[in-house]
mmCIF file of C-alpha atoms in Angstrom:
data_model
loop_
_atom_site.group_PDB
_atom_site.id
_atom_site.type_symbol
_atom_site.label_atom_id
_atom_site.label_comp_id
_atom_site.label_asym_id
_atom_site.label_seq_id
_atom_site.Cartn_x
_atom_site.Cartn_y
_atom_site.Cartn_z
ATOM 1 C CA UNK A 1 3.524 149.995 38.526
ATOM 2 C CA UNK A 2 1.101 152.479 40.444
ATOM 3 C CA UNK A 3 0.234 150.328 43.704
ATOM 4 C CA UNK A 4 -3.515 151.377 43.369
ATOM 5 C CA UNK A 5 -4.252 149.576 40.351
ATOM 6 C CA UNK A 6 -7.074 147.800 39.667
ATOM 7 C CA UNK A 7 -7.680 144.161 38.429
ATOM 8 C CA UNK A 8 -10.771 144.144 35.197
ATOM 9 C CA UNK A 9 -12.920 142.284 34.093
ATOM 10 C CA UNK A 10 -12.260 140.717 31.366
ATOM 11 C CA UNK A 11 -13.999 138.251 28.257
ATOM 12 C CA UNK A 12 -12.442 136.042 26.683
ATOM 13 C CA UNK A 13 -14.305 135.361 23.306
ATOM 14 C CA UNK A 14 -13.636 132.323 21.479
ATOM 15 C CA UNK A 15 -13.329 132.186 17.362
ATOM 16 C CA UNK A 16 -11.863 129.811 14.610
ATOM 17 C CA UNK A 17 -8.197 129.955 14.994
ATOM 18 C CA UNK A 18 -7.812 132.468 18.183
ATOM 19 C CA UNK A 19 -9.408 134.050 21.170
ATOM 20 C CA UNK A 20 -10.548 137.478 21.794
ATOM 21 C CA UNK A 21 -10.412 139.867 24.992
ATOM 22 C CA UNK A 22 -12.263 142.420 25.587
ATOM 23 C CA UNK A 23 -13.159 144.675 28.807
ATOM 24 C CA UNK A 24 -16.917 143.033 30.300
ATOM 25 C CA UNK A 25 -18.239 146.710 30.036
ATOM 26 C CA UNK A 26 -18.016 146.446 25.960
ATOM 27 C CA UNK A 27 -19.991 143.349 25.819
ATOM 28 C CA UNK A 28 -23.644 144.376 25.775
ATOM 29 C CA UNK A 29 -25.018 140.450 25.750
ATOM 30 C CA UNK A 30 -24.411 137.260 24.387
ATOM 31 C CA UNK A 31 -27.370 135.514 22.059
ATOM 32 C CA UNK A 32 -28.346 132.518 20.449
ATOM 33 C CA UNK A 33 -27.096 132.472 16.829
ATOM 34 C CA UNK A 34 -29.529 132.503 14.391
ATOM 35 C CA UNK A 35 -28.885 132.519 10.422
ATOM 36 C CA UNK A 36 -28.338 136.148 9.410
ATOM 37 C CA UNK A 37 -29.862 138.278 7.118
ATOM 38 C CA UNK A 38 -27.478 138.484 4.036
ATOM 39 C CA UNK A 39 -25.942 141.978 2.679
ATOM 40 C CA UNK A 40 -25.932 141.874 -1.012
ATOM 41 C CA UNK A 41 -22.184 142.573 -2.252
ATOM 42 C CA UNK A 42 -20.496 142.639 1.270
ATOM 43 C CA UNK A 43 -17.479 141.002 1.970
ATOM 44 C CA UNK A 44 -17.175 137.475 3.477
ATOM 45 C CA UNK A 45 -16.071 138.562 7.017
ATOM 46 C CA UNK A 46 -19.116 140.438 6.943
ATOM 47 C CA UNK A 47 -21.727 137.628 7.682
ATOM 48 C CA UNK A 48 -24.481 139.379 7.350
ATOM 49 C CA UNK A 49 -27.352 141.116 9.889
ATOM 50 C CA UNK A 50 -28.619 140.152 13.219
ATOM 51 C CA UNK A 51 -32.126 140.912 14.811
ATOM 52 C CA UNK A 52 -31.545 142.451 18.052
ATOM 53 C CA UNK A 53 -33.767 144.135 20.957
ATOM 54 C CA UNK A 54 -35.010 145.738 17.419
ATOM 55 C CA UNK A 55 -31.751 147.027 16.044
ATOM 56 C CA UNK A 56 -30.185 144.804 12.558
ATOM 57 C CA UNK A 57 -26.865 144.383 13.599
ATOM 58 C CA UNK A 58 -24.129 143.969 11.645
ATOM 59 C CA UNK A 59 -22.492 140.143 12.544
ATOM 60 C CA UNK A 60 -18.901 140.172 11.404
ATOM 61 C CA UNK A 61 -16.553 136.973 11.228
ATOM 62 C CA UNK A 62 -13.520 138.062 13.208
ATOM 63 C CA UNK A 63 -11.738 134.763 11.632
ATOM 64 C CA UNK A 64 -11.954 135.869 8.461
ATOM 65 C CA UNK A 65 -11.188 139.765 9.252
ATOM 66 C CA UNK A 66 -8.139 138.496 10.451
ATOM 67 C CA UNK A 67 -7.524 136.085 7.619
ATOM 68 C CA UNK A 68 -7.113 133.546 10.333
ATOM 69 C CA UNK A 69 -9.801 130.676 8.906
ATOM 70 C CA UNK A 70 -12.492 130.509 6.340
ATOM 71 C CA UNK A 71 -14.113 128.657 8.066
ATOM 72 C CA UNK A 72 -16.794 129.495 10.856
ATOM 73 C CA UNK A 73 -18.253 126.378 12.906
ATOM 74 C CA UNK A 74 -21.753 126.772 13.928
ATOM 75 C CA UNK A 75 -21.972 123.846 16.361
ATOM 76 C CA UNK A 76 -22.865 125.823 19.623
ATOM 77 C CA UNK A 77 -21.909 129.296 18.196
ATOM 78 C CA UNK A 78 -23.252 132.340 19.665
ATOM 79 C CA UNK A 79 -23.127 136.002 18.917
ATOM 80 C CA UNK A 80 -21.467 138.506 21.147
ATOM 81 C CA UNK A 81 -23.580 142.135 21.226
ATOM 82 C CA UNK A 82 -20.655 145.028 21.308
ATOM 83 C CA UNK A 83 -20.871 148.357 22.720
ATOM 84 C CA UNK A 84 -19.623 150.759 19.264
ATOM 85 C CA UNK A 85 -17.106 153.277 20.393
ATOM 86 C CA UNK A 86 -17.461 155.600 16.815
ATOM 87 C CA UNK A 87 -20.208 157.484 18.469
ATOM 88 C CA UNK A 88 -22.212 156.376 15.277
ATOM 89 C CA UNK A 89 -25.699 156.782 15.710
ATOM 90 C CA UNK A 90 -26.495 154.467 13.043
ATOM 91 C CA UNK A 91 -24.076 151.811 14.514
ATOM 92 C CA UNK A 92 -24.283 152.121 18.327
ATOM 93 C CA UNK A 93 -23.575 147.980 18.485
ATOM 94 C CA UNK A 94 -22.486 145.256 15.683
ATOM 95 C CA UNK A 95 -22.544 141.304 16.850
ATOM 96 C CA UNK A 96 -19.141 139.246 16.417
ATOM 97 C CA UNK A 97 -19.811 135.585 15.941
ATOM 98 C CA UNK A 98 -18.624 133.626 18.939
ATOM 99 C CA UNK A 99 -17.468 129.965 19.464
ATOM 100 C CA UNK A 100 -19.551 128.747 22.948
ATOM 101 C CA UNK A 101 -20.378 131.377 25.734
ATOM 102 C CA UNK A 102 -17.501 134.038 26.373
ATOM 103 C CA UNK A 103 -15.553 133.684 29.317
ATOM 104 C CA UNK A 104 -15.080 136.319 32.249
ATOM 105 C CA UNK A 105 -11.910 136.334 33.279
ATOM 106 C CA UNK A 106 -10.263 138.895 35.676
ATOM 107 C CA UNK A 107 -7.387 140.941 34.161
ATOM 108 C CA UNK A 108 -4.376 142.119 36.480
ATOM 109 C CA UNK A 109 -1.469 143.480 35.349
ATOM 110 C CA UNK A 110 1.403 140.460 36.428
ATOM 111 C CA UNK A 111 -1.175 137.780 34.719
ATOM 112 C CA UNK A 112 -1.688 139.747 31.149
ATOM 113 C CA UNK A 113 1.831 139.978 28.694
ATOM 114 C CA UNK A 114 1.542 142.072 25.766
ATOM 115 C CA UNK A 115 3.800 140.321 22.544
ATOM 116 C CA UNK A 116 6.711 142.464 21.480
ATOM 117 C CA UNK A 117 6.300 141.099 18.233
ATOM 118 C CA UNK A 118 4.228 143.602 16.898
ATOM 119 C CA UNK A 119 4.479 143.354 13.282
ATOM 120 C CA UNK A 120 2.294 141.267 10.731
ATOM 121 C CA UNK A 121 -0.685 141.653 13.331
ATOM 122 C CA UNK A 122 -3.721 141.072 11.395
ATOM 123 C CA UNK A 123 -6.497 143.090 10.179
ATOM 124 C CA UNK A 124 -8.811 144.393 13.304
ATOM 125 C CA UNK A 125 -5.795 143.231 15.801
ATOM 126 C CA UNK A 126 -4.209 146.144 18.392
ATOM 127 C CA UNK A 127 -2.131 143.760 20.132
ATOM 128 C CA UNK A 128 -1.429 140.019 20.733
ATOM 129 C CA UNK A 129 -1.412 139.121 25.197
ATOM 130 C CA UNK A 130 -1.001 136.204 26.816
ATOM 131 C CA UNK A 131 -3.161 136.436 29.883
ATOM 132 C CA UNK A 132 -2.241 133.301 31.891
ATOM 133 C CA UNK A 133 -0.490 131.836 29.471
ATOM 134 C CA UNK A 134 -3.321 131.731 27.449
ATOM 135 C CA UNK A 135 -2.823 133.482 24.074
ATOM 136 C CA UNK A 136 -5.355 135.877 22.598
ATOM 137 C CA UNK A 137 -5.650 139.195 20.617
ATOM 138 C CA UNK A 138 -7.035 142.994 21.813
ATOM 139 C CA UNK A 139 -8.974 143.705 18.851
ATOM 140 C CA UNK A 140 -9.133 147.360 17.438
ATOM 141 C CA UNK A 141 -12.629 147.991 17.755
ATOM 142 C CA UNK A 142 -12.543 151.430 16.458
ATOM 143 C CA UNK A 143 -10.859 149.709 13.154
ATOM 144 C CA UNK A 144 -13.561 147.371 12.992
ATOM 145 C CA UNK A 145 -16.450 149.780 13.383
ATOM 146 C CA UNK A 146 -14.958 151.985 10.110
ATOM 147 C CA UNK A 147 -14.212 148.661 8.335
ATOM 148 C CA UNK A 148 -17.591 147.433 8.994
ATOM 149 C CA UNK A 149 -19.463 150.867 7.746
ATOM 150 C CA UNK A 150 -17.408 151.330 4.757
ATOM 151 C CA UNK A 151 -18.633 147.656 3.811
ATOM 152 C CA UNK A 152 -22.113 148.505 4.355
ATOM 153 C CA UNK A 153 -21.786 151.853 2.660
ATOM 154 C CA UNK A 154 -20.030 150.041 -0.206
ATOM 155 C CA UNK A 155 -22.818 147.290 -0.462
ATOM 156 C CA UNK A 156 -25.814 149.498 -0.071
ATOM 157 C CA UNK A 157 -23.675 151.791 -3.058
ATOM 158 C CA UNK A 158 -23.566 148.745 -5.243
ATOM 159 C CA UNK A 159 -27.352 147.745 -4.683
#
């Protein structure tokens, strides 16, 4: 291990069946949730758009991307705002429904454990970590951003 490594900060997003972590710099904001606006023909992980600071973001489901649960409570549920990283003009952020607030947590290298078991991993997952024992998943957001625009492309194509 280099000795002048750096602890990161960290979020831990909560959704149905799992947790989420993501660097704090790809988190734009967190909001209220608020009943999206439904895309005709777009698939059920795909919950529909979000009003934000003027943009219609696309709110996905990470739960069902990842086949984990059908279901989505909305008791306290809030919407994380992610930084894109497609350089996609038309999609510089898309919302992921959230179970309560994120959490910051700080990230060092002894306290985060990356699963060797890297097969099955679901749809939208890079890699399953413990990070203090607690269990979570490093989404693919890259994968996520193509999946999402190919479902928008496809439902706009079907309209």
């Amino acid at each position: 291990m280099n000795a002048q490594q750096r602890d990161i900060r960290g979020v831990l997003i909560s959704v149905t069946g799992g947790r989420l972590l993501l660097p704090n710099a790809s988190v734009a904001e967190v909001i209220t949730y608020s009943d999206p606006e439904v895309v005709a023909n777009a698939p059920d992980w795909l919950l529909g758009r979000v009003r934000w600071r003027g943009w219609r973001l696309p709110l996905l489901s990470f739960s069902r991307l990842a086949g984990w649960s059908a279901e989505d409570g909305q008791m306290g549920a809030k919407v994380a705002v992610l930084k894109a990283l497609g350089n996609n003009p038309k999609l510089p952020f898309f919302a992921v429904l959230s179970q309560g607030f994120p959490r910051l947590v700080t990230v060092s290298a002894p306290a985060l454990h990356e699963s060797h078991e890297m097969k099955d991993l679901p749809l939208g997952v890079h890699a399953r970590v413990t990070l203090n024992d607690d269990p979570a998943v490093v989404p693919d957001l890259l994968s996520v951003e193509l999946l999402i625009q190919k479902a928008l492309d496809q439902a706009q194509a079907a309209a």
